[in-house]
Amino acid sequence: MEYKRPFGVRIDENGVIPGAKKLVRRLSDMRGYFYDEKAYEELLKEDPVVYEVYAVEQEEKDGDLNFATTILYPGKVGKEFFFTKGHFHAKADRAEIYYALKGKGGMLLQTPEGEVEWVPMEPGTVVYVPPYWAHRTVNTGDEPFIFLAIYPADAGHDYGSIKEKGFAKLVVEENGEVKLIDNPRWK
Ligand code: 6PG
Ligand code: NI
């Protein structure tokens, strides 16, 4: 038996995992995701980085684990806070754990039938993402929102249905408050 080697890594104060694979999502990578299309086109002139992911991934084998940090930047498109694309796992029954490290935000979760839950997150919050729930994080603060995710190596990502239908709720700022409102485009 050839054993894989254990290791430890230290996540730095900016959420970077040294040696990890880096992924950058700019606003231009998220066309169609935000409700306010006019505000989207306007902000696209700057094309800000919305989030970065540092992932340490194994072969997609049953029983193994991946982990990744996400640095979700503060910002809004219209009144809608910056968020991650959101996905179901390709193997939809694979669960996940999130652990908030810095900043302020929350997670939107949704079943395939469109039932939604919102879980607020601050440093120290652990979120359990059950099997079959799509998940999207939202930065509701004014500094980077940084968290660690731990997920089965064979979970995979299924972005299609969220890209098409979105979430049934939008997370917006109204009168200086964070609010969840119905997504008018959701059907
Ligand atoms: C995962 C995690 C997490 C997520 C990032 C970016 O399954 O890998 O949920 O690492 O991928 O926070 O979010 P999106 O994958 O939705 O763009
Ligand atoms: Ni996931």
Coordinates of C-alpha atoms and ligand atoms in Angstrom, one line a residue:
M1 CA 0.0 0.0 0.0
E2 CA 1.4 3.4 -1.1
Y3 CA 0.2 5.9 1.5
K4 CA -0.4 9.6 0.7
R5 CA 1.5 11.9 3.0
P6 CA -0.1 14.0 5.6
F7 CA 0.6 17.7 5.8
G8 CA -0.4 21.0 7.4
V9 CA -0.7 24.4 5.9
R10 CA -1.3 27.8 7.4
I11 CA -3.9 30.0 5.9
D12 CA -2.5 33.5 6.0
E13 CA -4.3 36.7 7.2
N14 CA -5.6 37.4 3.7
G15 CA -7.1 33.9 3.3
V16 CA -4.3 32.6 1.0
I17 CA -3.4 28.9 1.2
P18 CA 0.3 28.7 0.2
G19 CA 0.8 26.3 -2.8
A20 CA -2.9 26.0 -3.5
K21 CA -4.5 26.3 -6.9
K22 CA -5.9 29.9 -7.4
L23 CA -9.1 30.8 -9.1
V24 CA -10.2 34.4 -9.8
R25 CA -13.8 35.3 -10.5
R26 CA -14.3 38.8 -11.9
L27 CA -17.6 40.5 -12.5
S28 CA -17.3 39.7 -16.2
D29 CA -17.3 36.0 -15.3
M30 CA -20.7 36.4 -13.7
R31 CA -22.9 37.8 -16.5
G32 CA -26.5 37.0 -15.8
Y33 CA -26.1 36.3 -12.1
F34 CA -27.1 39.7 -10.7
Y35 CA -30.6 41.1 -10.8
D36 CA -29.9 44.7 -11.8
E37 CA -28.5 44.4 -15.4
K38 CA -28.0 48.1 -15.8
A39 CA -25.9 48.3 -12.6
Y40 CA -24.0 45.3 -13.8
E41 CA -23.1 46.9 -17.1
E42 CA -22.1 50.1 -15.4
L43 CA -19.8 48.3 -12.9
L44 CA -18.4 46.1 -15.7
K45 CA -16.4 49.1 -16.9
E46 CA -14.2 48.5 -13.8
D47 CA -14.7 44.7 -13.9
P48 CA -13.8 44.2 -10.2
V49 CA -12.6 40.9 -8.8
V50 CA -15.7 39.5 -7.0
Y51 CA -13.9 36.6 -5.3
E52 CA -10.9 34.4 -5.3
V53 CA -10.6 30.7 -4.4
Y54 CA -7.5 28.9 -3.1
A55 CA -8.2 25.1 -3.5
V56 CA -6.2 22.1 -2.3
E57 CA -7.8 19.2 -4.2
Q58 CA -7.2 15.5 -4.4
E59 CA -8.1 13.0 -7.1
E60 CA -11.9 12.6 -7.2
K61 CA -11.9 9.5 -5.0
D62 CA -14.6 8.3 -2.6
G63 CA -13.6 9.0 1.0
D64 CA -11.0 11.7 0.3
L65 CA -11.4 15.4 1.2
N66 CA -10.7 18.7 -0.5
F67 CA -10.5 22.1 1.2
A68 CA -10.5 25.7 -0.1
T69 CA -10.6 29.2 1.1
T70 CA -12.7 31.8 -0.6
I71 CA -12.0 35.6 -0.4
L72 CA -15.3 37.3 -1.3
Y73 CA -14.8 41.0 -1.8
P74 CA -17.2 43.6 -0.5
G75 CA -19.3 45.4 -3.1
K76 CA -22.8 45.5 -4.6
V77 CA -24.4 45.4 -8.0
G78 CA -27.3 47.9 -7.6
K79 CA -28.5 47.0 -4.1
E80 CA -27.5 43.3 -4.3
F81 CA -24.4 42.3 -2.3
F82 CA -21.5 40.5 -4.0
F83 CA -21.8 36.7 -3.9
T84 CA -20.3 33.5 -5.2
K85 CA -21.9 31.9 -8.2
G86 CA -23.4 29.1 -6.1
H87 CA -23.8 25.5 -7.0
F88 CA -25.2 22.1 -6.2
H89 CA -22.5 19.4 -6.0
A90 CA -22.3 17.2 -9.1
K91 CA -22.8 14.3 -6.8
A92 CA -25.8 16.0 -5.2
D93 CA -25.7 14.0 -2.0
R94 CA -22.3 15.3 -1.0
A95 CA -22.3 17.5 2.1
E96 CA -19.9 20.2 3.0
I97 CA -18.6 22.2 6.0
Y98 CA -17.8 26.0 5.9
Y99 CA -15.9 27.8 8.6
A100 CA -15.9 31.6 8.6
L101 CA -12.5 33.2 9.2
K102 CA -12.9 37.0 8.6
G103 CA -15.4 39.6 7.7
K104 CA -19.2 39.3 7.7
G105 CA -21.7 37.6 5.5
G106 CA -23.9 34.6 5.2
M107 CA -24.9 31.6 3.2
L108 CA -27.9 31.2 1.0
L109 CA -29.0 27.6 0.7
Q110 CA -31.6 26.1 -1.6
T111 CA -33.2 22.7 -2.2
P112 CA -33.9 21.6 -5.8
E113 CA -37.6 22.5 -5.1
G114 CA -36.6 26.1 -4.3
E115 CA -36.9 26.1 -0.5
V116 CA -34.4 28.7 0.8
E117 CA -32.4 29.1 4.1
W118 CA -30.2 32.0 5.1
V119 CA -27.4 31.3 7.6
P120 CA -25.5 34.5 8.9
M121 CA -21.7 34.0 9.2
E122 CA -19.1 35.8 11.2
P123 CA -15.6 34.6 12.2
G124 CA -16.0 31.4 14.1
T125 CA -19.3 30.3 12.5
V126 CA -19.4 26.8 11.2
V127 CA -22.0 26.1 8.6
Y128 CA -23.2 22.5 7.8
V129 CA -24.3 22.3 4.2
P130 CA -26.5 19.1 4.0
P131 CA -26.6 16.8 1.0
Y132 CA -28.7 18.1 -1.9
W133 CA -28.6 21.8 -0.9
A134 CA -27.2 24.4 -3.4
H135 CA -25.1 27.0 -1.6
R136 CA -23.9 30.5 -2.2
T137 CA -22.1 32.9 0.1
V138 CA -22.8 36.6 0.3
N139 CA -20.6 39.4 1.6
T140 CA -22.8 41.7 3.6
G141 CA -20.0 43.7 5.1
D142 CA -17.4 46.3 4.0
E143 CA -14.2 44.2 4.2
P144 CA -13.3 40.9 2.5
F145 CA -15.4 38.0 3.8
I146 CA -13.0 35.0 4.1
F147 CA -14.0 31.4 4.9
L148 CA -12.7 27.8 4.6
A149 CA -14.8 25.1 2.9
I150 CA -14.1 21.3 3.4
Y151 CA -15.9 18.9 1.0
P152 CA -15.7 15.4 -0.3
A153 CA -13.1 15.0 -3.1
D154 CA -15.7 13.5 -5.4
A155 CA -18.4 16.1 -4.8
G156 CA -17.7 18.1 -8.0
H157 CA -19.7 21.3 -8.9
D158 CA -22.9 21.7 -10.8
Y159 CA -23.4 25.4 -11.7
G160 CA -26.0 24.9 -14.4
S161 CA -29.3 25.2 -12.6
I162 CA -28.3 28.1 -10.4
K163 CA -26.9 30.0 -13.4
E164 CA -30.2 29.5 -15.2
K165 CA -32.7 30.0 -12.3
G166 CA -30.8 31.8 -9.6
F167 CA -31.9 31.6 -6.0
A168 CA -35.5 32.3 -5.0
K169 CA -34.2 35.1 -2.7
L170 CA -31.9 38.1 -3.3
V171 CA -29.7 39.5 -0.5
V172 CA -29.9 43.3 -0.7
E173 CA -29.2 46.4 1.2
E174 CA -32.3 48.5 1.9
N175 CA -32.2 51.6 4.2
G176 CA -28.8 50.5 5.4
E177 CA -30.1 47.1 6.4
V178 CA -29.4 43.6 5.1
K179 CA -32.6 42.1 3.7
L180 CA -33.7 39.0 1.9
I181 CA -36.3 39.7 -0.7
D182 CA -38.1 37.5 -3.3
N183 CA -36.3 37.2 -6.6
P184 CA -38.8 38.5 -9.1
R185 CA -37.1 36.5 -11.9
W186 CA -37.4 33.2 -9.9
K187 CA -40.0 30.8 -11.3
Ligands
6PG1 C1 -16.9 23.9 -3.0 C2 -17.2 25.0 -2.0 C3 -16.4 26.3 -2.2 C4 -16.9 27.2 -3.4 C5 -16.3 28.6 -3.4 C6 -16.7 29.4 -4.7 O1 -17.8 23.0 -3.2 O2 -15.8 23.9 -3.6 O3 -18.6 25.2 -1.9 O4 -15.1 26.1 -2.3 O5 -16.6 26.5 -4.6 O6 -16.7 29.3 -2.3 O7 -18.1 29.4 -4.9 P1 -18.6 28.8 -6.3 O8 -18.0 27.5 -6.5 O9 -20.1 28.8 -6.2 O10 -18.2 29.8 -7.4
NI2 NI -19.8 23.3 -2.5

